[in-house]
Coordinates of C-alpha atoms in Angstrom, one line a residue:
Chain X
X1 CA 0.0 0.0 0.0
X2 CA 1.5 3.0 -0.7
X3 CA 1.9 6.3 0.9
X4 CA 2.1 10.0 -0.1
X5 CA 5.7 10.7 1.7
X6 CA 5.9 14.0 0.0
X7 CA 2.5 15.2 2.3
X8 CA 4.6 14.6 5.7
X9 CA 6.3 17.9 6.9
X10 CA 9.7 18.8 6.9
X11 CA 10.2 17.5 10.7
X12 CA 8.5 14.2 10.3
X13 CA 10.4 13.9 7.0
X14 CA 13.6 14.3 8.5
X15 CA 12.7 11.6 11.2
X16 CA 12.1 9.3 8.8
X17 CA 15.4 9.8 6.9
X18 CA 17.7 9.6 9.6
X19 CA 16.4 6.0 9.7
X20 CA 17.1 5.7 6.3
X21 CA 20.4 4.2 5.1
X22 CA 22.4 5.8 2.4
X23 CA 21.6 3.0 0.1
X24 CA 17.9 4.1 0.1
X25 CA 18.9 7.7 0.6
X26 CA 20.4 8.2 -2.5
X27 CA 17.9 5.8 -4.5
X28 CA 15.3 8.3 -3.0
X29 CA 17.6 11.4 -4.4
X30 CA 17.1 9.9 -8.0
X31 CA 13.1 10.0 -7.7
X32 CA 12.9 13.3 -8.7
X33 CA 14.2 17.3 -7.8
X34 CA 12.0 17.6 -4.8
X35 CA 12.8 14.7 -3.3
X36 CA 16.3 15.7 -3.3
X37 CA 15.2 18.8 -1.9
X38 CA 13.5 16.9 0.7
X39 CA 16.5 15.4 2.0
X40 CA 18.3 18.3 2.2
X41 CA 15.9 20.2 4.5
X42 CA 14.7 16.9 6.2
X43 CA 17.9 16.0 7.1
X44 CA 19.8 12.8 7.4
X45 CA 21.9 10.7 10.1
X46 CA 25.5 12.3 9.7
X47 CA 26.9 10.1 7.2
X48 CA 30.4 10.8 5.9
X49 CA 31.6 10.5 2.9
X50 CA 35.0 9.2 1.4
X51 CA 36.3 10.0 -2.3
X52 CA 39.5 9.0 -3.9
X53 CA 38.5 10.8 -7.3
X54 CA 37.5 7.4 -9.0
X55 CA 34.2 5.7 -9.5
X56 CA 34.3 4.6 -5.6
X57 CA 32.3 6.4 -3.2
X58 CA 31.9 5.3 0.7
X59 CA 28.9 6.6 3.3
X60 CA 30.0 5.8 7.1
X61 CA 28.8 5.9 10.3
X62 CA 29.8 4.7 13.6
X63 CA 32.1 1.7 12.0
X64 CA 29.0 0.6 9.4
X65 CA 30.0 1.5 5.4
X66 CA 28.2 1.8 2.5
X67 CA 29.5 1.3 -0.3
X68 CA 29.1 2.4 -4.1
X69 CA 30.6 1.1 -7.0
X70 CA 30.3 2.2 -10.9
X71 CA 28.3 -0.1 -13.5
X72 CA 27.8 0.6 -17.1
X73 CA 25.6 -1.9 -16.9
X74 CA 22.1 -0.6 -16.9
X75 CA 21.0 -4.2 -16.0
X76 CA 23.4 -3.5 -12.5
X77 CA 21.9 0.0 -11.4
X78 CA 20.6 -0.1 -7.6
X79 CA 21.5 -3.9 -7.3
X80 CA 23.1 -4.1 -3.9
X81 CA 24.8 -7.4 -2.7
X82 CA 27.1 -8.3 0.2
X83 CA 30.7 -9.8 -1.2
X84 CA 33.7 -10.7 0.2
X85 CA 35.3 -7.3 0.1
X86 CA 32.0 -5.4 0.9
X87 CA 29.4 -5.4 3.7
X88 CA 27.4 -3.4 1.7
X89 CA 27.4 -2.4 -1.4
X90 CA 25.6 -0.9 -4.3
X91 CA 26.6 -0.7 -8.1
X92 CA 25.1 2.6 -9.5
X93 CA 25.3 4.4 -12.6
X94 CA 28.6 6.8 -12.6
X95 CA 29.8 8.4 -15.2
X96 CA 32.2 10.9 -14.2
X97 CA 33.2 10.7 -11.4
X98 CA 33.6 14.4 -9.7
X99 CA 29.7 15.1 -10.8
X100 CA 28.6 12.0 -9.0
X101 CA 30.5 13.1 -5.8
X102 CA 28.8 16.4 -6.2
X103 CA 25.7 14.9 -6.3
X104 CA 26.4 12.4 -3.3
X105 CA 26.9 16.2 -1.5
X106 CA 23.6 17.3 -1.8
X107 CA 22.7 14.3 0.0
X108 CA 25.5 13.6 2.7
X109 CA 27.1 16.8 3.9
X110 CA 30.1 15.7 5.7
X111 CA 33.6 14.5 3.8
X112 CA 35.0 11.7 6.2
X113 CA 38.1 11.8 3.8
X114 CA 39.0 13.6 0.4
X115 CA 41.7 11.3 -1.1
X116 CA 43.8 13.0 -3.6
X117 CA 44.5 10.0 -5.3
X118 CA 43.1 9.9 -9.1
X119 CA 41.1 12.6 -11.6
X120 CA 43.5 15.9 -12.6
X121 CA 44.4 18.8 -11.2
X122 CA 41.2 20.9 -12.7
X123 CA 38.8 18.2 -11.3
X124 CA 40.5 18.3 -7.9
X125 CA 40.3 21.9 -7.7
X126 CA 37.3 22.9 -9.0
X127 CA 35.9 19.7 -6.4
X128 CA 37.4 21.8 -4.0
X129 CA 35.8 24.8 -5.3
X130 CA 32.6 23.5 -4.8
X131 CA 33.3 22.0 -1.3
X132 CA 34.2 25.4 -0.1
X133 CA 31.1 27.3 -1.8
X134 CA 29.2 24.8 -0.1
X135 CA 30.6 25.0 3.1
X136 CA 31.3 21.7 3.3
X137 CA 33.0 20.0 6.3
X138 CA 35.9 18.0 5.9
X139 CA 37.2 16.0 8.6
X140 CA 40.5 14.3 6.7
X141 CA 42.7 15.2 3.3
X142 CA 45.2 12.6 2.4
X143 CA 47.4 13.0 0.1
X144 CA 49.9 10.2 -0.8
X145 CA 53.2 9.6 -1.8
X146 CA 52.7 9.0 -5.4
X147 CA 49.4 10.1 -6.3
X148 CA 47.9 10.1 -10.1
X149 CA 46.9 13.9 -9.9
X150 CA 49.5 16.0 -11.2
X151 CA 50.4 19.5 -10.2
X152 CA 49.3 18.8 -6.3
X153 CA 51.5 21.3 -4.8
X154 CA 49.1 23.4 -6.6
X155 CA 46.2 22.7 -5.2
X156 CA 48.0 23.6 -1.8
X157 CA 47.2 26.9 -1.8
X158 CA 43.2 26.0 -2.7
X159 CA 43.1 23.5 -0.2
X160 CA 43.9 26.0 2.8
X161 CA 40.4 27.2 2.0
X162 CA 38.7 24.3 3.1
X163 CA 37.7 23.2 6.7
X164 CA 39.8 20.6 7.5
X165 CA 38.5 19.5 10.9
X166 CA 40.3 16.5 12.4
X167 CA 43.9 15.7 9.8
X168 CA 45.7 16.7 7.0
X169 CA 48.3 14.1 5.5
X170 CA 50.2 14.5 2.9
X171 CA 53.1 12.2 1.7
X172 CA 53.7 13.5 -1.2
X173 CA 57.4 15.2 -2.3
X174 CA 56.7 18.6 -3.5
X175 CA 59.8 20.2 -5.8
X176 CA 61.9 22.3 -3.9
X177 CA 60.9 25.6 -4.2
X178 CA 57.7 24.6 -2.6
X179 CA 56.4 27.1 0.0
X180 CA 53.4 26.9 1.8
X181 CA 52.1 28.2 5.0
X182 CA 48.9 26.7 6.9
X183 CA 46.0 29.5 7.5
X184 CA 43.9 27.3 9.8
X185 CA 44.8 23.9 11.4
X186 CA 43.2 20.6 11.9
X187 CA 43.4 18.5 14.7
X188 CA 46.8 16.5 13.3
X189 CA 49.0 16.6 10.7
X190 CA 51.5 14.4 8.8
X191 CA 54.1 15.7 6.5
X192 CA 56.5 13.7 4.8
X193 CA 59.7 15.6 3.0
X194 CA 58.4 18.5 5.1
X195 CA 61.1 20.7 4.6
X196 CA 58.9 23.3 3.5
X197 CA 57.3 23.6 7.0
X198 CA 59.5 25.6 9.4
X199 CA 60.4 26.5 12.9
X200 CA 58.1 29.7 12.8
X201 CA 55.4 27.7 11.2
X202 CA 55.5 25.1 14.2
X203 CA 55.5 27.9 16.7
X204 CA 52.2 29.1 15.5
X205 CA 51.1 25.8 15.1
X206 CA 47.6 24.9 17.1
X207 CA 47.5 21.2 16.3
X208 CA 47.1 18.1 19.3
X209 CA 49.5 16.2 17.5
X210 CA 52.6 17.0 14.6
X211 CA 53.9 14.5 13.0
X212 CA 56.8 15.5 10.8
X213 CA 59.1 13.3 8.4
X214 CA 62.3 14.2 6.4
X215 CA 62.3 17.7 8.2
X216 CA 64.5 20.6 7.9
X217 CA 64.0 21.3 11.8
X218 CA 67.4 21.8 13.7
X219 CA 68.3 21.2 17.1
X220 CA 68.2 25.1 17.4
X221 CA 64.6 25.1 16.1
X222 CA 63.8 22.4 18.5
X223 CA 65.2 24.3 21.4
X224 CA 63.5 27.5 20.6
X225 CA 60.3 25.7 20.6
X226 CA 60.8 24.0 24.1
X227 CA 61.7 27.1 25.2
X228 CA 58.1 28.5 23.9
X229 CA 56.6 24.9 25.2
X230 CA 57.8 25.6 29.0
X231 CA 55.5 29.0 28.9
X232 CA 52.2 28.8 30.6
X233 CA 49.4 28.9 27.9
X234 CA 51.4 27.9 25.0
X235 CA 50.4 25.4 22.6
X236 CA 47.5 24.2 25.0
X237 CA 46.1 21.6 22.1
X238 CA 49.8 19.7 22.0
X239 CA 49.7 16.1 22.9
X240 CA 52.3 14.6 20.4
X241 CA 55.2 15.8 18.7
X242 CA 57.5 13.7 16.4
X243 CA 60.1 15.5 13.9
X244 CA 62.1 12.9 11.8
X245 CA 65.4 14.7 10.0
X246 CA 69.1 15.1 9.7
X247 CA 69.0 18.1 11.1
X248 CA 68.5 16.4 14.9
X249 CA 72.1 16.0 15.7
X250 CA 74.7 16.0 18.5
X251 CA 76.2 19.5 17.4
X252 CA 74.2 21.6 20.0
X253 CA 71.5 21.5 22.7
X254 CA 68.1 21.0 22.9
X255 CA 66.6 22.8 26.6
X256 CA 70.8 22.4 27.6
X257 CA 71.1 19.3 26.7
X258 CA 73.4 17.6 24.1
X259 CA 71.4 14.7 22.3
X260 CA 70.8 11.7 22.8
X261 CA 68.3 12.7 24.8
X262 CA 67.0 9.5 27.1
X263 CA 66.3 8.4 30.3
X264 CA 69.1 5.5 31.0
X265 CA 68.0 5.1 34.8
X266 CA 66.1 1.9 35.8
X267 CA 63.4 1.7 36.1
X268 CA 62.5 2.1 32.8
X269 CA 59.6 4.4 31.6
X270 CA 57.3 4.0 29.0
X271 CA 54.7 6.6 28.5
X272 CA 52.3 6.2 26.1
X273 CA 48.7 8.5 25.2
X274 CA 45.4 7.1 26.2
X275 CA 43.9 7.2 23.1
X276 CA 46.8 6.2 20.4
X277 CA 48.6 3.9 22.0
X278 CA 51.0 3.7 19.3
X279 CA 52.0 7.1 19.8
X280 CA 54.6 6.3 22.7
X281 CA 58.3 6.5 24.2
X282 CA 60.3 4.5 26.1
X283 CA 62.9 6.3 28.4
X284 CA 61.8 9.3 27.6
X285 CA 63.4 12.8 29.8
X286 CA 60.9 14.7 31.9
X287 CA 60.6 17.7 31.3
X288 CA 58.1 20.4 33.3
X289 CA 56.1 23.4 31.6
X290 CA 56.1 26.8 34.2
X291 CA 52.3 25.6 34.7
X292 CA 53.4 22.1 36.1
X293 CA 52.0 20.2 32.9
X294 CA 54.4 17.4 31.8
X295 CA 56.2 16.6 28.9
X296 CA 58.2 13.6 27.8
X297 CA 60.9 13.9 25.6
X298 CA 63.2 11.6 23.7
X299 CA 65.7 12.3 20.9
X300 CA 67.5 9.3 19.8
X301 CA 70.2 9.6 16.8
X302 CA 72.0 7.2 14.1
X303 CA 70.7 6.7 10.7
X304 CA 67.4 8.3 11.2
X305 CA 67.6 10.9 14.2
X306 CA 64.4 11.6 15.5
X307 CA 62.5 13.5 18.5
X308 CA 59.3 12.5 20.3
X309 CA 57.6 14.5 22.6
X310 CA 54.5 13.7 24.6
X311 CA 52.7 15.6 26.9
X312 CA 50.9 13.3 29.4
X313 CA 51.9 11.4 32.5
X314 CA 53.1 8.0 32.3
X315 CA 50.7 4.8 31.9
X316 CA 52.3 2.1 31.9
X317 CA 56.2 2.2 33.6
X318 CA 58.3 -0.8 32.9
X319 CA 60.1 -2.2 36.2
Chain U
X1 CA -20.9 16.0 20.0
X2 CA -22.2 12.2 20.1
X3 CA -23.0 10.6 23.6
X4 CA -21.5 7.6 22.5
X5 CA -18.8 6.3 25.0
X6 CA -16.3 3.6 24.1
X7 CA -14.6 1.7 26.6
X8 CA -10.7 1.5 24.9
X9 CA -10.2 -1.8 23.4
X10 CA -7.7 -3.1 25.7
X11 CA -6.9 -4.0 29.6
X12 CA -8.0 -0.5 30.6
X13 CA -10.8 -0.7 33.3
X14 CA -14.1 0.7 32.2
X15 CA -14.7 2.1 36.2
X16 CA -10.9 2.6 38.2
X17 CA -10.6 -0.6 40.1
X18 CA -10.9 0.1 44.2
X19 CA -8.0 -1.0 45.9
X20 CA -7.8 -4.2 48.1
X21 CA -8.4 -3.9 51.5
X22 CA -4.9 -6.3 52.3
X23 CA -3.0 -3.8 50.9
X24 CA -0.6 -1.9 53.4
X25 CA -1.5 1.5 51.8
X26 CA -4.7 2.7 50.1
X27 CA -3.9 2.5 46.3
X28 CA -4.5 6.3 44.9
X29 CA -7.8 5.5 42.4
X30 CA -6.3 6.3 38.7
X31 CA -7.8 9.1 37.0
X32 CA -9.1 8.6 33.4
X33 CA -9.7 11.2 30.9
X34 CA -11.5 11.2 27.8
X35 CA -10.4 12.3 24.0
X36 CA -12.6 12.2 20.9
X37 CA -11.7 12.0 17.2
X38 CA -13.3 13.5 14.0
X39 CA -16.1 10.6 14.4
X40 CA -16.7 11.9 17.6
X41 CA -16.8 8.4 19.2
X42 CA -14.7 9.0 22.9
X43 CA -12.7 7.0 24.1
X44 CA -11.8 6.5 28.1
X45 CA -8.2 7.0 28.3
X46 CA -6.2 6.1 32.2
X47 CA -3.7 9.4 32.6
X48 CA -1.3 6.3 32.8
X49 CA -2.2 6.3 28.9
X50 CA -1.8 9.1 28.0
X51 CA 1.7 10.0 29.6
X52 CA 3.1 8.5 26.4
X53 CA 1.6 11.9 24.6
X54 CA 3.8 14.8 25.8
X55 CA 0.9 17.0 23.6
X56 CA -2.0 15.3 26.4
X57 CA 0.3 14.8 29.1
X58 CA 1.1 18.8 28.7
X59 CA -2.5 19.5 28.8
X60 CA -3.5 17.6 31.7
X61 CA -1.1 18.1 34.2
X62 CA -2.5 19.9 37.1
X63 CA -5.5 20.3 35.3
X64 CA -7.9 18.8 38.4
X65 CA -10.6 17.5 36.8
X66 CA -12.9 15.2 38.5
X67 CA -14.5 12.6 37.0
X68 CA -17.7 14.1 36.1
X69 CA -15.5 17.2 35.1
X70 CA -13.7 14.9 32.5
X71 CA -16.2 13.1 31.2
X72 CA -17.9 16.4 30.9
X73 CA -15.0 17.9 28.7
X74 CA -13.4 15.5 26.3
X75 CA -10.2 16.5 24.6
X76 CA -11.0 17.1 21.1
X77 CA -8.6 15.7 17.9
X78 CA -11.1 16.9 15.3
X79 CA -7.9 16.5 12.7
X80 CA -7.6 12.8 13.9
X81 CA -9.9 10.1 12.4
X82 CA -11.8 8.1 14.5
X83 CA -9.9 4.2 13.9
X84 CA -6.7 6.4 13.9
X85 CA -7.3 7.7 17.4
X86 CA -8.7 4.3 18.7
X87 CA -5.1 2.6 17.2
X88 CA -3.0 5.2 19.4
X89 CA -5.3 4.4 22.3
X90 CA -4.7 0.6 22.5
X91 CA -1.4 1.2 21.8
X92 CA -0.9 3.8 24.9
X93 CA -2.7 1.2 26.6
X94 CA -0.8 -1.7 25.6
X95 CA 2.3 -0.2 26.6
X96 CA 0.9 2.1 29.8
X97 CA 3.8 2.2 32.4
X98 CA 5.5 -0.4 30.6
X99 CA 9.3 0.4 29.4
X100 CA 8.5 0.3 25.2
X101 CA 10.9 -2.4 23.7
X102 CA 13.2 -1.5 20.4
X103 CA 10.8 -3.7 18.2
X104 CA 7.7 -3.2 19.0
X105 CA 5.3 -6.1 17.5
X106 CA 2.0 -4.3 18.7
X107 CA 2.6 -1.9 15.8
X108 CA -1.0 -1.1 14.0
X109 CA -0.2 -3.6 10.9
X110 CA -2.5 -1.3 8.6
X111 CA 0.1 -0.1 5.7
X112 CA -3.1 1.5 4.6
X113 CA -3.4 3.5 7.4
X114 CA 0.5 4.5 8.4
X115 CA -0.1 7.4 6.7
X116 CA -2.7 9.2 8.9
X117 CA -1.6 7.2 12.2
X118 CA 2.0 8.6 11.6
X119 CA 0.4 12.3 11.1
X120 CA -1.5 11.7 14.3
X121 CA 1.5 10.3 16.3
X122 CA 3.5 13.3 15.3
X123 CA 0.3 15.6 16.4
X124 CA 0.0 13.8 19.2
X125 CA 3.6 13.8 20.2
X126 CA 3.9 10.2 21.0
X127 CA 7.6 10.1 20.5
X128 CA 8.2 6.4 20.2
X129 CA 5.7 4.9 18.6
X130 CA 6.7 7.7 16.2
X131 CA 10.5 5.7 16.3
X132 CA 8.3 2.8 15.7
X133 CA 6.1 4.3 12.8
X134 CA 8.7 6.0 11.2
X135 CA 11.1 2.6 11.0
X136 CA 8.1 0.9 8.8
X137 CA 8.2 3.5 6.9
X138 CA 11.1 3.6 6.0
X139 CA 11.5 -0.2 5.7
X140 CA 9.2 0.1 2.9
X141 CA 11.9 1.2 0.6
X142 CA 14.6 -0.8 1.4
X143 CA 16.3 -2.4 -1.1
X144 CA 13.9 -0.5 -3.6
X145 CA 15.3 0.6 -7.0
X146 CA 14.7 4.7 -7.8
X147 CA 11.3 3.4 -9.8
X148 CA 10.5 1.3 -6.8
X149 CA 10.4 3.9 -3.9
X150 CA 8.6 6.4 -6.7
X151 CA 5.7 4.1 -6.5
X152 CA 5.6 3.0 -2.8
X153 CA 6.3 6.7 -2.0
X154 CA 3.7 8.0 -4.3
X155 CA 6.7 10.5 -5.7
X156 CA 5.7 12.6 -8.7
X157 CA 8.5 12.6 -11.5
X158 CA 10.0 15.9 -12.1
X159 CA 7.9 16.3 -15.3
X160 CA 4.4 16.2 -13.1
X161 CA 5.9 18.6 -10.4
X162 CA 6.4 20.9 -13.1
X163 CA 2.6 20.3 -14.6
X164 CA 1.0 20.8 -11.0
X165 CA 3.3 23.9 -10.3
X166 CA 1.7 25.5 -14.0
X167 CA -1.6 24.4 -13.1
X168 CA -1.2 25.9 -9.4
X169 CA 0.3 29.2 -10.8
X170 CA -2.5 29.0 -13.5
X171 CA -5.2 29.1 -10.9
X172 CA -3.7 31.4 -8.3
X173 CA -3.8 34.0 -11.3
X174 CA -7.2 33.3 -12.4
X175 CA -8.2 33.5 -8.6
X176 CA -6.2 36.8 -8.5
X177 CA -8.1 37.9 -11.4
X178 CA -11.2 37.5 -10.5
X179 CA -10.5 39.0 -7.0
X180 CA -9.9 41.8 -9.0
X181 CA -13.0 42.0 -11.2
X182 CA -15.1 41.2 -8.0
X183 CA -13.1 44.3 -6.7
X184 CA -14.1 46.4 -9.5
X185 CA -17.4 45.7 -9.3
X186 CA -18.0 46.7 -5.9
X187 CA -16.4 49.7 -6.5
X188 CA -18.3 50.7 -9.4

């Protein structure tokens, strides 16, 4: 028996699609304009979606993923099936790829993770285009080491626009003249062959966690930043720090200390943070803020000289 | 309004039970209230009942009544047909001071009549059997194609939005103009 959805108001609407899953979301989008309408003053669960610029799109939410794959096959369109890669998914018609993602944003208004992976550089930035005239939050941008989309240190400079919420990554190594400077940061970041980010912009920076690879950063650089750390007030959001480069060396101090920085006393520390467990140090140097917050700091040398730094009391100490 | 009374359907007392005398304090005697539909037919609701309405519950809270005073005044739900109003009833009843389960298999079955008993839950504020309403309907369209949900959803295609919009500006104009002419003839 069927039923005149269109007739409910806008409230009862939106009830009903936040119990809708994305699969029948976006077969609802193709009935007609107003139905796509509908959705978007209705409203939905939050979804998220994920986009690697091919014909592979992803809806998430609290660990469950939808997934939609390209046909050309009109036979295929809106068949779902469960398969050994997939949970869930859906084949659906595509075409090109940018449009559908568009489309998928009138629907689901939240980019889990842009993945500048395939498509060119005038598809990537005129996607981003559209995702800042939209006002569209996203939460992640990875970029990886070799991705198919030429020109990306480019689209640099456009993708400062956006709202990157929770991490940028980006793996990537840009030519050496690169320059680029941050106007508003996420939660993280992860730069390999980040020589291009420097001591001033890692004083400014208002991340929880830094995470930087091949860097330029000197011992110097490092000191002056502890220096800045020991302040009251400064970098509040800081939980992790890690700078891998050649530039960490045993030629001066770092807060008047000649590396290898460590703590050889038994017994031995490990400190690790609550939530990323991963991110930890073993016999790591305390080291105290003016405000009594503690750090824990490591810099080991050899073939790939490195610094941690963690700012949270120990968990789990080693006897 | 009719002077037909309907006892609800379901384990609701017609009169409120006295308590028993073994009991170690006097059970308070449970008020009832009374609500009609568009067929008029009442229905005797226990204020148990009706707590799962916040729109009734917000209404009758320290409202007083007495028995006679109730029965006297019955809430009306003129926009509410009658077998929709008596479906929320047994439900409210069914599920009066009971915790409501995730799944709930006392669901009116009518697909015929989800329509208005959603509209009426929503009125009525019954927030989950509105969960409840709204899951079925939804669950009609899943695994639907596009074609599918435009049928079970009774969606017009783009094409007949686009007719009913011309024929809706089409009459508002002729309405207008004939507002006009009306005008113009009075004045004259």
């Amino acid at each position: 028996m069927p039923i005149a959805l269109l007739k409910f108001p806008t409230d009862l609407l939106g009830d009903i699609f936040k119990l809708c899953d994305p699969f029948q979301l976006y077969c609802l989008s193709k009935c007609s304009k107003r139905t796509q309408r509908s959705i978007q003053l209705g409203g939905t669960k939050k979804w998220k979606l994920s986009f690697r610029g091919r014909n592979a799109i992803v809806a998430s939410l609290d660990g469950l993923h939808y997934n939609f794959g390209g046909t050309e096959d009109p036979d295929e369109y809106f068949e779902t099936q469960k398969n050994w890669r997939f949970d869930n998914y859906m084949t659906i018609p595509f075409g090109e790829p940018f449009d559908v993602f568009f489309g998928f944003l009138g629907i689901f208004r939240i980019v889990e993770e842009l993945d500048v992976a395939f498509g060119s550089f005038e598809q990537f930035s005129k996607a981003i285009r559209e995702l800042i005239d939209r006002h569209i939050e996203i939460e992640r941008i990875w970029i990886g080491c070799t991705p198919k989309v030429e020109k990306v240190d480019k689209l640099m400079p456009i993708l400062n626009q956006l709202n990157i919420t929770q991490k940028f990554s980006c793996l990537k190594k840009f030519p050496s003249e690169f320059r680029h400077q941050f106007d508003k940061y996420p939660n993280r970041i992860l730069l390999h062959h980040s020589f291009w980010f420097n001591i001033s912009q890692l004083l400014e920076c208002t991340c929880d966690r830094i995470d930087l690879r091949e860097s330029i950063l000197s011992n110097q650089d490092m000191d002056m930043f502890f220096q800045k750390w020991k302040r009251p007030g400064s970098f509040p959001n800081l939980r992790w720090l890690h700078i891998a480069g050649e530039n960490i060396d045993d030629k001066s101090s770092i807060l008047e200390i000649i590396p290898p920085i460590l703590n050889v006393n038994n017994p031995r520390v490990e400190v690790a943070d609550r939530l990323y467990k991963h991110d930890n140090i073993v016999d790591p140097v305390r080291i105290t803020k003016a405000d009594g917050t503690e750090g824990w700091l490591k810099v080991e040398l050899g073939s790939w000289p490195e610094l941690k730094f963690l700012v949270l009391n120990p968990i789990a100490p080693n006897t | 309004m009719s002077s037909t009374e309907q006892g609800t359907s379901s384990a609701a007392p017609a009169e409120p039970t006295t308590a028993p005398e073994s009991a170690a304090a006097p059970e308070v005697p449970e008020s009832f209230y009374y609500v009609h539909g568009k067929d008029k037919v009442v229905h005797k609701v226990s204020a148990g009942a009706l707590q799962h309405s916040a729109l009734i519950h917000g209404m009758i809270s320290n409202l007083g009544y007495t028995e006679e005073q109730a029965k006297a005044n019955p809430f009306p739900f003129e926009n509410i047909d009658g077998d929709i109003l008596q479906m929320v009833v047994d439900w409210c009843n069914q599920h009066k001071g009971k915790p409501t389960p995730p799944e709930d298999t006392n669901l009116p079955k009518q697909k015929e009549k989800l329509f208005d008993l959603v509209l009426a839950v929503n009125y009525l504020e019954i927030k989950e059997l509105l969960t409840y309403c709204c899951k079925q309907v939804a669950m009609m369209v899943k695994g639907k194609s596009p074609e599918e949900i435009r049928e079970i959803w009774m969606i017009p295609t783009d094409a007949e939005d686009e007719a009913a919009e011309k024929e809706a500006k089409k009459r508002a104009g002729k309405e207008a103009a004939g507002e006009t002419a009306a005008a113009a003839g009075d004045a004259k």
